[in-house]
XYZ file of C-alpha atoms in Angstrom:
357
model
C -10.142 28.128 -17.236
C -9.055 29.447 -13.444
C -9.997 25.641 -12.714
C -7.729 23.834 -15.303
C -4.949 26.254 -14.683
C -5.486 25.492 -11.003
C -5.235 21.602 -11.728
C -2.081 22.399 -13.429
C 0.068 24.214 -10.733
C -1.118 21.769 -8.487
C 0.275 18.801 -10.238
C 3.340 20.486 -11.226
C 3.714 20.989 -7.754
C 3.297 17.403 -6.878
C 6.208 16.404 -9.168
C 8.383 17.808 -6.667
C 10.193 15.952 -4.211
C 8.634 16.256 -0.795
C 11.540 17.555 0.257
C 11.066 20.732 -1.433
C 8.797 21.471 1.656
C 10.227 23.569 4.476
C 13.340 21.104 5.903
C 12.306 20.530 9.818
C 14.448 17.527 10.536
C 15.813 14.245 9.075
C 13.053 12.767 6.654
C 11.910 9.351 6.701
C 9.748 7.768 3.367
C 6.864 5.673 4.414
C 5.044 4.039 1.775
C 3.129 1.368 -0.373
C 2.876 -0.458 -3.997
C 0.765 -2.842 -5.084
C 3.045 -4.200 -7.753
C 0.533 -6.387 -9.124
C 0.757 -10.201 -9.636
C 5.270 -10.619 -8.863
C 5.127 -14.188 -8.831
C 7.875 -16.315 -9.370
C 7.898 -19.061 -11.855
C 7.815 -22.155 -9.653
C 4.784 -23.676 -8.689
C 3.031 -23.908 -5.783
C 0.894 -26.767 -4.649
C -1.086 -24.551 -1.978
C -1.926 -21.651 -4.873
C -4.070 -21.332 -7.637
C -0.651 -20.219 -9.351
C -0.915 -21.864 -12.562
C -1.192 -18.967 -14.961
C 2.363 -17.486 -14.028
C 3.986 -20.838 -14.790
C 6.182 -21.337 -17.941
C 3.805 -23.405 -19.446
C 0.571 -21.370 -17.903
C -1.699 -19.015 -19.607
C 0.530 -15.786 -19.047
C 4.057 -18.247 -20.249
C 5.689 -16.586 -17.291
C 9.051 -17.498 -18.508
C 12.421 -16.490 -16.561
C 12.883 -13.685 -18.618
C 9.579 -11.924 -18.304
C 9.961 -12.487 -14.430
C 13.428 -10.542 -14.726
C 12.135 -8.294 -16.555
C 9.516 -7.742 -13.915
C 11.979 -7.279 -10.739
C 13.441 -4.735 -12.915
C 10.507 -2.567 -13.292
C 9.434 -2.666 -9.868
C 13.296 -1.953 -8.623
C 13.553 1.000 -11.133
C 10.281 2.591 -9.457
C 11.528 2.173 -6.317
C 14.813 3.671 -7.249
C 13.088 6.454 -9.194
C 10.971 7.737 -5.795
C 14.032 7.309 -3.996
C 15.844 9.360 -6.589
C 13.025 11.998 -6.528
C 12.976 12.175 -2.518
C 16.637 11.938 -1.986
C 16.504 8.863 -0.440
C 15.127 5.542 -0.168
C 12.085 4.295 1.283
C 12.717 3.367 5.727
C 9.215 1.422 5.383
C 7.117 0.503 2.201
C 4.894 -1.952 2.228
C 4.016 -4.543 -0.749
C 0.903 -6.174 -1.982
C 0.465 -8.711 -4.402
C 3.862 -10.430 -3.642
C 3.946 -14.586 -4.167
C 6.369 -15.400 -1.880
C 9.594 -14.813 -0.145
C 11.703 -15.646 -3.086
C 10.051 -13.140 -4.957
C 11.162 -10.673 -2.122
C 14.356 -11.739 -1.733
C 15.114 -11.023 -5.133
C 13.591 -7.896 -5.673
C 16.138 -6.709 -2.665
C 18.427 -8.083 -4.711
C 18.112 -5.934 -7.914
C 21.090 -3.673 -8.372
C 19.118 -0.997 -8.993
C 18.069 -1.263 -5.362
C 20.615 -3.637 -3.534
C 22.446 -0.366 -1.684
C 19.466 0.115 0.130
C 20.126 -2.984 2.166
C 16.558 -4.015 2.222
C 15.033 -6.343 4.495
C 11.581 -7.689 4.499
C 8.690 -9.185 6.453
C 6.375 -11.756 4.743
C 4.330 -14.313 5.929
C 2.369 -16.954 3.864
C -1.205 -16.523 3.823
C -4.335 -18.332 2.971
C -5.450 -16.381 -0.090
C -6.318 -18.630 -3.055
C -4.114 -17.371 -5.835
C -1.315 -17.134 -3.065
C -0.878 -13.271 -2.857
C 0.529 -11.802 0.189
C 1.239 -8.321 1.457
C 4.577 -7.692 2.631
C 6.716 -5.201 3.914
C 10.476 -3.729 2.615
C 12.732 -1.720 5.891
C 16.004 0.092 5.638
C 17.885 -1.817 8.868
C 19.596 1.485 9.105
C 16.661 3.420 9.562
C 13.793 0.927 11.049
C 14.655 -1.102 13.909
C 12.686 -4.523 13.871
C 11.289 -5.810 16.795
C 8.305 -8.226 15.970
C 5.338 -9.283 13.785
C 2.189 -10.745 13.519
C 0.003 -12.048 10.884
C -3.153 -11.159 11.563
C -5.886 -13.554 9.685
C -9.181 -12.097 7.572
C -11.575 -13.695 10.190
C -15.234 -13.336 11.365
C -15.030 -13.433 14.724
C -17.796 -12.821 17.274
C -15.893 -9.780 18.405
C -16.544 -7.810 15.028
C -18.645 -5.123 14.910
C -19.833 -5.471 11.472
C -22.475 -7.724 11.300
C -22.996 -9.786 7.938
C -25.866 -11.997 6.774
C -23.500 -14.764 6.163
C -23.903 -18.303 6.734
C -21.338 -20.420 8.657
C -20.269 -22.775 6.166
C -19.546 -19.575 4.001
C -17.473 -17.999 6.579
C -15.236 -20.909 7.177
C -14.714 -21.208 3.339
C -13.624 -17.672 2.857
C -10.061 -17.192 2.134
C -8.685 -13.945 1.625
C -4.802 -12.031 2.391
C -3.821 -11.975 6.336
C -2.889 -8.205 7.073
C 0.831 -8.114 8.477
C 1.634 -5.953 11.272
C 4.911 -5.019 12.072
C 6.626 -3.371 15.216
C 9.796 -1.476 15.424
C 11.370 1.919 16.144
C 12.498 4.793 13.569
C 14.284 7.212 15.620
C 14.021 5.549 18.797
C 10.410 5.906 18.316
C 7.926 3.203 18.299
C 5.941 2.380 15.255
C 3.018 -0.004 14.170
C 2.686 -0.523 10.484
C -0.196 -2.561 9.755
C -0.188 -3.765 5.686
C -3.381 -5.087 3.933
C -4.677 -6.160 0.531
C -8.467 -6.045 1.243
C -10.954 -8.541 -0.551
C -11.362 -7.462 -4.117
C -14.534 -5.732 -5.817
C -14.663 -8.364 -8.712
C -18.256 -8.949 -9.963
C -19.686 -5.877 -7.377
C -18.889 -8.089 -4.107
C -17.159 -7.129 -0.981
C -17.848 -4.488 0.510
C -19.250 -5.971 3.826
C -16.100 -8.152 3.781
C -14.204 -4.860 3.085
C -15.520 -3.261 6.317
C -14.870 -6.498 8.101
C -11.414 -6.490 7.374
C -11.082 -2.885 8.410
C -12.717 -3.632 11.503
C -10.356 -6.004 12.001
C -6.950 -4.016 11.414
C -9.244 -0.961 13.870
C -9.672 -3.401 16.605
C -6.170 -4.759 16.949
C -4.289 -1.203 16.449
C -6.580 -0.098 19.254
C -5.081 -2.388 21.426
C -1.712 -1.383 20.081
C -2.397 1.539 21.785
C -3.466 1.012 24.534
C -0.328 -1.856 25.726
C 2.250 1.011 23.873
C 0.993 4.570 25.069
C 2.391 6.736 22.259
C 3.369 4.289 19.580
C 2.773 5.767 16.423
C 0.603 3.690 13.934
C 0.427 3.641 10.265
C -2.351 1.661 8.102
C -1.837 1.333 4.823
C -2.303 -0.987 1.505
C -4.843 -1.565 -1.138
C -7.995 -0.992 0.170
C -10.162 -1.447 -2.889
C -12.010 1.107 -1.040
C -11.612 4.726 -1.912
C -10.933 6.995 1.530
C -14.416 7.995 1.245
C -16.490 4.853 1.038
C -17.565 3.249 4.761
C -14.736 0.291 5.410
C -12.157 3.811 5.984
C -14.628 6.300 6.728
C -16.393 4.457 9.219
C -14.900 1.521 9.948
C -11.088 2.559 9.864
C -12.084 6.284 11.343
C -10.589 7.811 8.492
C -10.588 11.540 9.061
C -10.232 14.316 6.176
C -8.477 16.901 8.186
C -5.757 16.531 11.381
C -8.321 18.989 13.702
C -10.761 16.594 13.518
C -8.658 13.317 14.238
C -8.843 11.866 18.263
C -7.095 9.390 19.695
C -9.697 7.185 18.631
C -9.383 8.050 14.801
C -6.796 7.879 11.901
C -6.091 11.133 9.790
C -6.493 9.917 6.224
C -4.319 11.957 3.676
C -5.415 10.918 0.073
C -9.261 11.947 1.278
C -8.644 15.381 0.116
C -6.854 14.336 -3.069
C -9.280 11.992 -3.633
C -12.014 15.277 -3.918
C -9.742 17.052 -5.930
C -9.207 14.654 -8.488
C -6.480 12.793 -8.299
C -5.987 9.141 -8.299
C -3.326 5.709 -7.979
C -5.911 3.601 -10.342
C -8.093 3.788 -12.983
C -11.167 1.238 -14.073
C -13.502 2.279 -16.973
C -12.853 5.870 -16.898
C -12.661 6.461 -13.436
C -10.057 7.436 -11.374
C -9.677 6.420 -7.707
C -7.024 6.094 -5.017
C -7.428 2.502 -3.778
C -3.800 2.761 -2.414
C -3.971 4.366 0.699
C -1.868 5.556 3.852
C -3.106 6.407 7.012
C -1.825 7.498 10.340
C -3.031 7.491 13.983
C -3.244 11.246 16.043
C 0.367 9.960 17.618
C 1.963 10.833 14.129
C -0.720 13.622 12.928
C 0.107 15.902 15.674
C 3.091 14.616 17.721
C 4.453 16.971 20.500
C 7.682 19.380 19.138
C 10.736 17.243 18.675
C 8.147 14.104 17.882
C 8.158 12.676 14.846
C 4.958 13.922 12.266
C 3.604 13.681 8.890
C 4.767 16.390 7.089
C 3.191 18.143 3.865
C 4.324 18.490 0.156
C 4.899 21.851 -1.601
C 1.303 21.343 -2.921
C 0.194 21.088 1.090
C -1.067 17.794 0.665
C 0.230 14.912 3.389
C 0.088 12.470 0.946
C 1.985 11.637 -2.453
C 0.973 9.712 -5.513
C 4.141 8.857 -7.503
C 3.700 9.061 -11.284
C 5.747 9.138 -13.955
C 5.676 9.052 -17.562
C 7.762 6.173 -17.774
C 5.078 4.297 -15.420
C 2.203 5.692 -17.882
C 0.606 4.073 -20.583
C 1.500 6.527 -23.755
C -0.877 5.721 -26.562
C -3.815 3.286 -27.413
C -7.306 2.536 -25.140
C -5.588 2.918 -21.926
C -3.336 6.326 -22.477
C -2.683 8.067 -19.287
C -3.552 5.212 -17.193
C -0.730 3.304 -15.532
C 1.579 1.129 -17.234
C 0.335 -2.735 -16.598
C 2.636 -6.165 -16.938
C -0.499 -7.585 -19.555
C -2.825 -5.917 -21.501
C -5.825 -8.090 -23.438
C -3.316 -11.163 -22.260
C -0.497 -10.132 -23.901
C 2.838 -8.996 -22.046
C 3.652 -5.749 -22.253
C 6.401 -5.130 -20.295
C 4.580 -2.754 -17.961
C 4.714 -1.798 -14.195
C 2.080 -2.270 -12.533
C -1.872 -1.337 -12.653
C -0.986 0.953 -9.416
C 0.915 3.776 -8.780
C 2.453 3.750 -5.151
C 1.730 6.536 -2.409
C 4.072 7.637 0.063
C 4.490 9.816 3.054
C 7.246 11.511 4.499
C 7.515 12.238 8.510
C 9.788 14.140 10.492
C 11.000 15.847 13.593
């Protein structure tokens, strides 16, 4: 009973806005949403896009793609409404294209925010991409890079993969992006890691978070102080190996070193709470991370900063965005269900962080 009552106050705690913590300094939103399948309804000769076509298995008319930028704006607008603000940073997965993008920004719902974005095509079959959404007011842009799913000889996970195999693999590029909030300087690295369809993956999962470890590494190292963030859908939880091990996830800030990230939905993770849900289980595939730079930054630095529960990270979930009756109550509120459209949100809830001085 102590337990379930426990569970309770904590979640009722987690409705609140962030905010609600103890005010330290102007707060900045940092955070992510896989907002599953927003394609547009054009085809594209590069992409396996054929099912979100008019004529295509899903009849992704004009209308249900309308109806889709309005969901995904109103969820936005919801956390912003909830946190007093809107997002400086959140990153995307599962985005087609840069129409797509331009006219989510575009929704009125949002369109005050003055949202840019960063997107770059990438090589992954269906032709998803991850992207990223900044408040110009808020994040100062200063470059980019796309940085490609590859297995190079400098990776330290070591697969028993044949060559013709590797050069066939096509997966999302992670984006990085590098700017300034507060006149301090930021790397936000976005990823959609390769999928866990038919048990598969999880060496290429580790690979790919080798990957993003390597090259923030050497973000550090030519920008002494810059302040990193990793986040996306890992299809990893923060306890399996590609973020424990390979990303240097760490449960709690004492333990993070300049060589590690501090990983905020591990201890949420262990006390049960979760962005997904597959056959009964709930896990947090949609995760944020942040370098020591941002776990403990000096006084008058900027820092992640915790909730009123006293967790650093934030799973935003509403009953509109929840499934209310039927197989899948309680889960999250999908576009299809059994291939019918339903009008949903997505099959994710987003996560968010909020940092201050």
């Amino acid at each position: 009973m102590k337990k379930i009552l426990f569970t309770i106050a904590v979640s009722l705690l987690l409705c609140m806005p962030a905010s609600a913590s103890k005010k330290v300094g102007k707060e900045y939103v940092i955070g992510f949403y896989n907002v599953e399948n927003l394609f547009d309804i054009y085809d594209d000769p590069h992409a396996n896009d054929e099912e979100f076509l008019p004529d295509g298995k899903n009849e992704w008319t004009e209308d249900k793609y309308r109806c889709k930028l309005h969901n995904i704006a109103s969820v936005i607008k919801a956390m912003a409404d909830e946190n007093g603000r809107f997002h400086s940073v959140l990153g995307l997965a599962e985005v087609e294209s840069a129409r797509v993008l331009k006219d989510l920004v575009s929704q009125p719902e949002i369109a005050k925010a003055g949202y840019r974005y960063v997107h770059k095509e990438g090589p992954d079959p269906r032709g998803i991409d991850v992207a990223l959404l900044y408040n110009p007011k808020e994040f100062t842009y200063l470059d980019s890079e796309s940085i490609p799913f590859s297995f190079d000889r400098d990776a330290n996970v070591k697969m028993d993969i044949s060559e013709a195999d590797k050069r066939s693999f096509r997966t999302r590029d992670i984006l990085m992006v590098h700017g300034k909030i507060a006149g301090e300087e930021f790397a936000f690295y976005v990823a959609h890691l390769p999928s866990r369809i038919g048990g598969k993956g999880t060496d290429t999962r580790c690979v790919g978070a080798d990957i993003i470890y390597r090259h923030s590494q050497k973000m550090q190292n030519k920008y002494p102080g810059i302040k990193i963030v990793v986040m996306g859908d890992m299809n990893d939880d923060p306890i399996n190996d590609s973020q424990k091990v390979w990303l240097h996830g760490r449960e709690k800030i004492k333990d993070v070193t300049d060589k590690d990230f501090f990983s905020p939905f591990y201890v949420m993770l262990k006390d049960g709470f979760g962005s997904l849900e597959y056959k009964g289980e709930w896990n947090i595939f949609d995760i944020i991370l942040v370098n020591r730079n941002l776990a403990v930054a000096p006084k008058g630095g900027l820092r992640i900063r915790s909730n009123a529960a006293g967790y650093y990270g934030n799973i935003f979930k509403k009953d509109f965005m929840t499934q209310q009756s039927g197989k899948y109550k309680g889960t999250p509120f999908r576009t299809f269900s059994g291939g019918k459209f339903i009008n949903g949100y997505s099959d994710h809830y987003p996560t968010y962080i909020v940092i201050s001085k």
